[in-house]
Coordinates of C-alpha atoms in Angstrom, one line a residue:
M1 CA 222.5 199.0 30.0
K2 CA 221.3 196.2 31.9
Q3 CA 222.4 193.1 30.1
Q4 CA 225.3 195.3 28.9
L5 CA 226.2 195.7 32.4
R6 CA 225.7 192.1 32.3
N7 CA 227.5 191.1 30.3
T8 CA 230.7 193.5 31.7
F9 CA 233.1 191.4 33.8
A10 CA 234.7 192.5 37.1
V11 CA 234.5 194.7 39.8
F12 CA 236.2 195.0 42.4
V13 CA 236.4 198.2 44.9
A14 CA 239.5 200.1 47.3
L15 CA 239.2 202.5 49.6
S16 CA 240.7 205.4 48.6
V17 CA 242.2 208.2 51.1
S18 CA 241.5 210.9 49.8
A19 CA 240.2 214.0 53.5
A20 CA 241.6 213.3 57.0
T21 CA 241.1 214.7 60.1
F22 CA 242.8 214.8 63.2
G23 CA 242.0 213.1 66.9
Q24 CA 243.8 213.1 70.1
L25 CA 243.3 209.4 71.3
S26 CA 245.3 209.9 74.8
N27 CA 248.0 211.0 76.1
D28 CA 250.8 209.8 73.9
Q29 CA 251.3 212.8 71.4
T30 CA 252.6 209.8 69.0
I31 CA 248.8 208.4 68.6
K32 CA 247.3 209.7 66.2
R33 CA 243.8 208.9 64.0
V34 CA 243.7 209.7 60.9
D35 CA 239.5 209.3 59.0
L36 CA 239.2 207.5 56.0
T37 CA 236.5 209.2 53.5
D38 CA 234.6 209.1 50.0
P39 CA 235.2 205.8 48.7
V40 CA 236.5 205.6 44.6
C41 CA 235.1 202.6 42.6
I42 CA 236.6 201.6 40.2
L43 CA 235.7 199.8 37.1
Y44 CA 238.4 196.8 35.9
P45 CA 237.1 193.9 33.4
S46 CA 238.8 190.8 33.9
P47 CA 241.4 189.8 31.1
V48 CA 238.9 186.3 31.0
A49 CA 236.1 184.6 30.8
V50 CA 237.1 181.1 32.6
R51 CA 234.5 179.4 35.1
S52 CA 235.6 178.5 38.4
S53 CA 234.5 177.5 41.5
I54 CA 236.7 177.6 44.8
P55 CA 233.9 176.8 48.1
A56 CA 235.9 177.2 51.3
P57 CA 238.5 174.8 53.1
K58 CA 236.5 172.3 54.0
A59 CA 237.6 173.3 57.6
I60 CA 235.6 176.1 57.8
R61 CA 233.3 174.8 56.6
D62 CA 231.8 172.1 59.2
K63 CA 232.4 174.7 61.0
I64 CA 230.4 176.7 60.1
A65 CA 228.1 173.9 60.2
S66 CA 228.4 173.0 62.9
R67 CA 228.4 176.7 64.2
S68 CA 232.2 176.0 66.2
T69 CA 233.3 178.6 68.4
P70 CA 235.3 181.1 66.1
C71 CA 238.8 183.0 66.0
S72 CA 237.5 186.6 66.2
N73 CA 233.6 187.8 66.6
F74 CA 232.1 190.2 63.9
E75 CA 228.9 192.9 64.6
V76 CA 227.1 193.4 61.2
T77 CA 224.9 196.4 61.1
Y78 CA 222.4 195.3 58.6
V79 CA 220.9 197.8 56.7
G80 CA 218.2 197.5 53.4
F81 CA 219.5 193.7 52.7
T82 CA 216.9 191.0 51.0
P83 CA 217.0 188.3 53.2
E84 CA 219.5 186.0 50.6
A85 CA 221.9 188.8 50.5
Q86 CA 222.0 189.0 54.5
E87 CA 222.2 184.7 54.5
A88 CA 225.3 185.4 51.7
F89 CA 227.1 188.7 53.3
Q90 CA 227.1 186.7 57.2
Y91 CA 228.1 183.3 55.4
A92 CA 232.0 185.4 54.1
V93 CA 231.6 186.9 57.2
D94 CA 232.2 183.9 59.1
I95 CA 234.8 182.7 56.3
W96 CA 236.5 185.6 58.0
A97 CA 236.0 185.3 61.3
H98 CA 237.5 181.2 61.3
S99 CA 240.4 182.6 59.8
I100 CA 241.4 185.8 62.3
E101 CA 241.7 185.9 65.6
S102 CA 241.5 188.8 67.3
P103 CA 239.6 189.6 71.2
E104 CA 238.3 192.7 70.0
L105 CA 234.9 192.5 68.8
I106 CA 235.3 193.7 64.8
R107 CA 232.4 195.7 64.1
V108 CA 230.9 196.5 60.2
I109 CA 228.3 197.9 58.6
A110 CA 227.3 197.3 55.7
N111 CA 224.6 198.5 53.3
Y112 CA 222.8 197.1 50.3
E113 CA 221.4 199.8 48.1
D114 CA 221.0 201.2 44.8
L115 CA 224.4 202.2 43.3
G116 CA 223.4 202.5 39.5
T117 CA 223.8 200.9 36.6
G118 CA 227.7 202.0 35.9
G119 CA 229.4 198.9 37.3
T120 CA 229.9 199.0 40.6
L121 CA 229.4 195.5 42.9
G122 CA 230.3 197.2 46.0
S123 CA 233.6 198.7 48.1
A124 CA 233.9 199.1 51.9
G125 CA 237.3 200.0 53.4
P126 CA 238.6 200.5 57.8
L127 CA 237.0 203.9 59.1
N128 CA 239.9 204.7 61.4
I129 CA 243.6 204.3 60.3
F130 CA 245.6 204.5 63.8
A131 CA 249.6 205.0 64.5
N132 CA 252.1 204.1 66.3
A133 CA 249.8 200.7 67.9
P134 CA 251.7 199.1 71.3
G135 CA 253.8 196.3 69.6
A136 CA 253.2 197.1 66.3
V137 CA 256.2 198.8 63.6
P138 CA 256.6 202.3 65.0
E139 CA 254.9 205.2 61.8
F140 CA 252.9 202.8 60.2
W141 CA 249.1 203.3 60.3
Y142 CA 247.2 200.6 61.4
P143 CA 243.3 199.6 60.2
N144 CA 241.4 200.3 62.8
A145 CA 240.3 196.3 63.1
L146 CA 244.0 195.6 63.3
W147 CA 245.2 198.6 65.6
D148 CA 241.9 196.8 67.7
K149 CA 243.5 193.4 68.0
L150 CA 246.7 195.0 68.7
T151 CA 246.9 196.9 71.0
G152 CA 243.7 195.3 73.0
D153 CA 242.0 198.3 72.8
D154 CA 239.0 199.6 70.6
P155 CA 239.7 203.3 70.9
V156 CA 236.5 204.1 69.0
P157 CA 234.2 202.9 71.7
N158 CA 231.2 200.8 69.6
G159 CA 232.2 202.6 66.6
S160 CA 232.1 200.6 63.4
D161 CA 235.4 199.2 62.0
I162 CA 234.7 198.3 58.6
S163 CA 232.7 200.5 56.6
A164 CA 231.1 198.0 53.1
S165 CA 227.7 199.1 50.3
F166 CA 226.6 196.1 48.1
N167 CA 224.9 197.3 44.4
S168 CA 221.2 196.2 45.0
N169 CA 220.1 197.4 41.8
S170 CA 218.5 195.0 39.3
A171 CA 220.9 195.1 36.9
V172 CA 223.7 193.1 39.1
N173 CA 222.7 189.6 38.1
W174 CA 224.3 188.6 41.9
Y175 CA 224.6 184.7 43.1
F176 CA 223.5 184.4 46.4
G177 CA 224.2 180.1 47.1
L178 CA 226.6 179.9 49.6
D179 CA 228.7 176.4 47.5
A180 CA 230.2 178.9 45.2
N181 CA 229.0 177.5 41.6
P182 CA 227.4 181.6 40.2
G183 CA 224.9 180.2 36.6
P184 CA 226.5 182.2 33.7
G185 CA 226.5 185.3 33.9
Q186 CA 226.1 185.3 37.5
I187 CA 228.5 187.9 39.8
D188 CA 229.3 185.3 42.8
F189 CA 228.4 187.9 46.0
V190 CA 230.0 185.5 48.7
S191 CA 232.7 186.1 46.5
V192 CA 232.7 189.7 46.1
V193 CA 231.5 190.7 50.2
L194 CA 235.0 188.2 50.9
H195 CA 237.2 190.7 49.0
E196 CA 235.4 193.8 50.2
L197 CA 236.4 192.6 53.6
A198 CA 239.7 191.5 53.0
H199 CA 240.1 196.1 52.1
G200 CA 238.5 196.9 55.5
L201 CA 240.9 194.6 56.7
G202 CA 243.7 196.0 55.7
F203 CA 244.6 194.4 52.4
I204 CA 245.0 198.3 51.0
G205 CA 247.8 200.3 49.5
G206 CA 246.9 203.6 50.6
Q207 CA 248.2 205.0 47.4
S208 CA 247.8 208.8 45.9
Q209 CA 248.5 210.9 43.1
E210 CA 248.8 214.2 44.0
N211 CA 249.2 216.7 41.2
P212 CA 250.3 214.4 37.3
I213 CA 253.3 213.7 37.6
E214 CA 254.2 212.7 41.1
F215 CA 252.0 209.9 43.3
S216 CA 252.4 208.9 47.1
I217 CA 252.3 205.9 49.5
R218 CA 251.6 208.4 52.6
I219 CA 248.7 209.3 54.1
Q220 CA 248.7 212.8 55.9
S221 CA 247.4 213.9 60.1
G222 CA 245.7 216.7 60.0
G223 CA 245.8 219.1 62.9
S224 CA 248.9 221.3 63.9
N225 CA 251.8 218.6 64.1
P226 CA 250.8 216.6 60.9
V227 CA 252.6 212.8 60.3
F228 CA 253.4 211.6 57.6
Y229 CA 252.6 207.8 57.3
P230 CA 252.5 204.6 54.8
L231 CA 250.1 201.9 55.6
I232 CA 251.5 198.9 57.1
F233 CA 250.5 197.5 53.8
S234 CA 253.4 199.4 52.1
N235 CA 255.9 197.4 53.9
S236 CA 256.2 194.2 52.5
I237 CA 256.0 195.7 49.1
V238 CA 259.6 195.7 47.0
L239 CA 260.7 197.2 43.5
G240 CA 261.3 194.4 41.7
D241 CA 261.1 190.1 41.6
G242 CA 265.8 189.9 41.6
D243 CA 268.1 189.1 44.5
N244 CA 267.3 191.8 47.9
P245 CA 265.2 194.1 46.6
D246 CA 264.6 197.7 47.4
S247 CA 261.9 198.4 49.3
I248 CA 259.3 200.7 47.8
L249 CA 259.3 202.2 50.5
S250 CA 263.2 203.9 49.5
L251 CA 261.4 206.4 47.0
D252 CA 260.6 210.2 47.9
D253 CA 257.0 210.6 48.3
P254 CA 255.9 212.2 47.1
S255 CA 257.4 211.4 43.7
F256 CA 257.6 210.7 40.1
D257 CA 259.4 207.1 41.2
L258 CA 256.8 206.8 42.8
R259 CA 254.4 207.3 40.0
E260 CA 256.9 204.8 37.9
A261 CA 256.3 202.3 40.5
L262 CA 252.9 202.2 39.9
T263 CA 252.1 202.1 36.9
G264 CA 255.2 199.3 36.4
G265 CA 253.7 196.3 36.5
D266 CA 257.3 194.8 38.1
L267 CA 255.6 195.3 42.2
F268 CA 256.0 191.8 44.6
N269 CA 255.2 191.2 47.8
D270 CA 258.3 190.1 50.2
A271 CA 256.5 188.8 52.9
P272 CA 257.3 184.8 54.1
A273 CA 254.4 184.2 54.3
A274 CA 252.9 184.9 51.0
I275 CA 256.0 183.9 49.3
S276 CA 255.6 180.3 51.4
G277 CA 251.8 180.8 50.7
N278 CA 252.5 181.0 46.7
N279 CA 254.6 177.8 46.7
G280 CA 257.6 179.8 47.3
S281 CA 257.4 183.4 44.4
R282 CA 257.0 186.1 45.3
P283 CA 252.9 187.6 44.6
E284 CA 253.7 190.1 42.5
M285 CA 250.8 192.9 42.9
H286 CA 248.5 194.8 40.7
A287 CA 250.6 197.7 38.8
P288 CA 249.8 198.3 35.2
A289 CA 250.2 200.4 33.6
T290 CA 247.6 202.9 33.7
Y291 CA 246.5 203.7 37.3
S292 CA 243.6 203.6 37.8
Q293 CA 242.6 204.4 41.6
G294 CA 240.7 202.7 43.8
S295 CA 242.5 199.2 41.4
T296 CA 246.0 199.8 41.5
Y297 CA 248.2 198.9 44.1
S298 CA 245.9 197.5 46.6
H299 CA 245.1 194.0 44.9
W300 CA 247.4 191.1 43.3
A301 CA 248.6 191.3 39.7
E302 CA 245.2 189.6 38.1
G303 CA 248.6 187.5 35.6
D304 CA 249.6 186.1 38.3
F305 CA 246.2 184.5 40.0
L306 CA 243.9 183.9 37.4
P307 CA 240.4 183.0 37.9
G308 CA 240.6 178.8 40.1
D309 CA 244.3 180.0 41.6
I310 CA 243.2 179.3 44.9
N311 CA 244.8 183.0 45.9
S312 CA 242.5 184.5 42.8
L313 CA 240.1 186.0 45.7
M314 CA 242.4 189.6 45.9
T315 CA 242.8 190.0 42.3
P316 CA 241.0 193.6 41.5
S317 CA 238.6 191.7 39.1
I318 CA 236.0 188.9 39.4
S319 CA 234.3 187.1 36.2
A320 CA 231.1 186.4 35.3
G321 CA 230.9 182.3 36.8
E322 CA 233.6 183.3 38.4
A323 CA 233.4 182.3 42.7
N324 CA 236.3 181.8 45.6
H325 CA 235.5 181.1 48.8
N326 CA 238.8 180.7 49.9
P327 CA 240.4 184.4 50.8
G328 CA 244.6 181.6 50.1
P329 CA 248.1 181.4 51.5
S330 CA 249.3 184.4 50.4
T331 CA 246.5 186.5 50.9
L332 CA 246.4 185.6 55.0
G333 CA 250.5 184.8 55.1
F334 CA 250.3 188.6 54.0
F335 CA 247.6 189.4 56.5
E336 CA 250.1 187.8 59.3
E337 CA 252.9 190.0 57.7
M338 CA 250.3 193.1 59.2
G339 CA 249.7 191.7 62.5
W340 CA 247.1 189.8 62.6
T341 CA 246.9 186.5 64.1
I342 CA 246.3 183.0 61.8
C343 CA 243.6 181.0 62.9
Q344 CA 244.9 178.0 64.3
T345 CA 243.2 175.0 62.6
L346 CA 244.5 177.0 59.4
S347 CA 247.3 178.1 59.2
T348 CA 248.9 179.0 56.1
S349 CA 250.8 176.0 55.8
D350 CA 247.2 174.5 55.3
F351 CA 246.9 176.0 51.5
T352 CA 250.5 175.0 49.9
D353 CA 250.2 172.2 48.3
E354 CA 252.9 170.6 49.0
E355 CA 251.5 167.0 49.1
V356 CA 251.0 167.8 45.4
L357 CA 254.2 167.1 42.9
I358 CA 254.8 167.8 40.2
S359 CA 258.1 167.1 38.1
P360 CA 260.0 167.7 36.0
V361 CA 261.2 171.3 36.4
P362 CA 260.9 172.9 33.9
F363 CA 259.6 169.6 31.8
N364 CA 259.5 168.9 28.0
N365 CA 257.0 166.4 26.7
S366 CA 255.4 165.3 29.6
L367 CA 254.7 166.0 33.1
E368 CA 254.2 163.1 35.7
I369 CA 251.6 165.1 39.5
R370 CA 251.4 162.5 42.7
L371 CA 249.6 163.3 44.7
P372 CA 248.1 162.6 48.3
S373 CA 246.6 159.8 48.7
Q374 CA 243.0 161.4 49.3
L375 CA 243.1 162.1 45.8
N376 CA 243.4 158.7 45.3
F377 CA 240.6 157.7 42.3
D378 CA 238.1 161.0 42.6
P379 CA 238.0 162.4 38.3
L380 CA 239.4 164.5 38.5
N381 CA 239.7 167.6 35.7
I382 CA 242.9 168.6 34.4
T383 CA 243.3 172.0 32.2
I384 CA 247.2 173.5 31.5
Y385 CA 246.1 177.8 30.8
D386 CA 248.7 180.1 29.2
I387 CA 249.7 183.3 30.7
T388 CA 246.4 185.5 28.7
G389 CA 243.3 182.5 30.4
K390 CA 243.9 180.7 26.8
V391 CA 242.9 176.2 27.9
V392 CA 246.0 174.7 25.8
Y393 CA 245.0 171.1 27.6
Q394 CA 242.4 169.3 29.3
K395 CA 241.8 165.7 30.5
T396 CA 240.2 163.9 33.0
E397 CA 241.7 160.8 35.0
A398 CA 241.8 159.1 38.1
A399 CA 244.9 159.2 40.1
L400 CA 246.3 155.0 41.2
N401 CA 248.5 155.0 43.3
G402 CA 248.5 158.1 43.4
R403 CA 249.6 159.0 39.7
I404 CA 248.8 161.0 36.7
E405 CA 251.5 161.4 33.6
L406 CA 250.1 163.7 31.6
S407 CA 251.9 163.2 28.3
N408 CA 252.4 164.6 24.3
L409 CA 253.1 168.2 25.8
D410 CA 255.3 169.1 22.9
Q411 CA 253.0 171.2 20.5
L412 CA 253.4 173.3 24.1
E413 CA 255.3 176.7 23.2
A414 CA 258.3 177.3 26.1
A415 CA 256.5 179.7 28.4
F416 CA 254.4 180.2 31.9
Y417 CA 251.5 177.6 32.3
F418 CA 249.3 176.9 35.1
L419 CA 247.9 173.7 35.8
R420 CA 244.5 173.3 37.8
I421 CA 243.8 170.3 39.0
E422 CA 240.0 169.8 39.9
S423 CA 238.4 167.0 41.7
S424 CA 234.2 166.9 41.3
M425 CA 234.1 164.5 43.9
S426 CA 236.2 166.5 47.0
N427 CA 235.9 170.4 46.3
E428 CA 239.2 170.1 46.4
V429 CA 241.0 172.5 43.7
I430 CA 244.4 172.9 43.1
T431 CA 246.6 175.6 41.5
K432 CA 250.7 175.0 40.2
K433 CA 252.7 177.0 38.2
I434 CA 254.6 174.8 35.7
I435 CA 258.0 176.0 33.1
K436 CA 257.8 174.6 29.6
N437 CA 261.6 174.3 28.2

């Protein structure tokens, strides 16, 4: 069983909303509290096995190394952690602390415990959600930490905002290094923690299956006057990628139409900053034909962001040998849309790779890559993947005068591809979508 688990790709977990209780927080009767309980852990095999390494942004690594004041402060209560697991967890916390701003302390309860050999790596989510925060979008639930940030007030003093658990079973072949360089067969602990903390901070859809044919994305509070709101996550999700698509909130809830939407593979994120972070395209949400509680909806689509893509952290799976210590521009842009403020030293534009230009688009037989001056003379590993993750082209070359020419591409079929450029000198990794005519 131990070997079987180590050879299985994946396990990212979102938090399922299953039980709710109501508590009055103030004299304002519109302010409600819902406790989230019962996380559901989903094993989701990765469709590709491509080793990749994306370190934290250099600006963040420098700030962590120099112990610079972060944009937000986290307080973690560690339970059962080994020293190396705690160091790796804290590094993931520090990345988030230098990525998002909050005037309020963000409290995390973290457990390192035996979750068995069934494939679970970990789980995390907000402990509470609240509605109708002053200055927030009315009639939406907000996760605890984001509510605190928006209101400057903590309705649960000294209570944890995020709960997280990670598997200490020896069957999990963890890599606890901080360099985003796990070996073959190893699961990168920092990547998994970084991913799960994002769920706790708000990357969570809160969907549920109400009965065999109807789904819901709205959460009902308890009490004598219950309310029925979606999480703020859903405010940016649209049906399809065409012109002026409808919001997912336009569908009846619960309904068969919602079931069709959540399993139709045609949901996208319409947040402008998330689109900007994806080179001008709407990021696709994870909505596979087979519904998976705790995985469906609350992730980016795996096919949109393959391993090695800077935005791949919040896809539903992680491969052995894969590491991503970068929240990614689309995720940060989505967070911005939900109400988070991104650190000024780490604006989403830092990640758009606008200085890397690919032409022509679409291409026929050749491509020209124009690169920023800091990548001149670096040996660059250039790889083209098809949409299934298969490598169809590879070369290593240094940029001269900021340009690299890729020729003899006429053998590629007309299709979408991913172009990955990796510098072995600076740890820069750039991924672009390209189209062959």
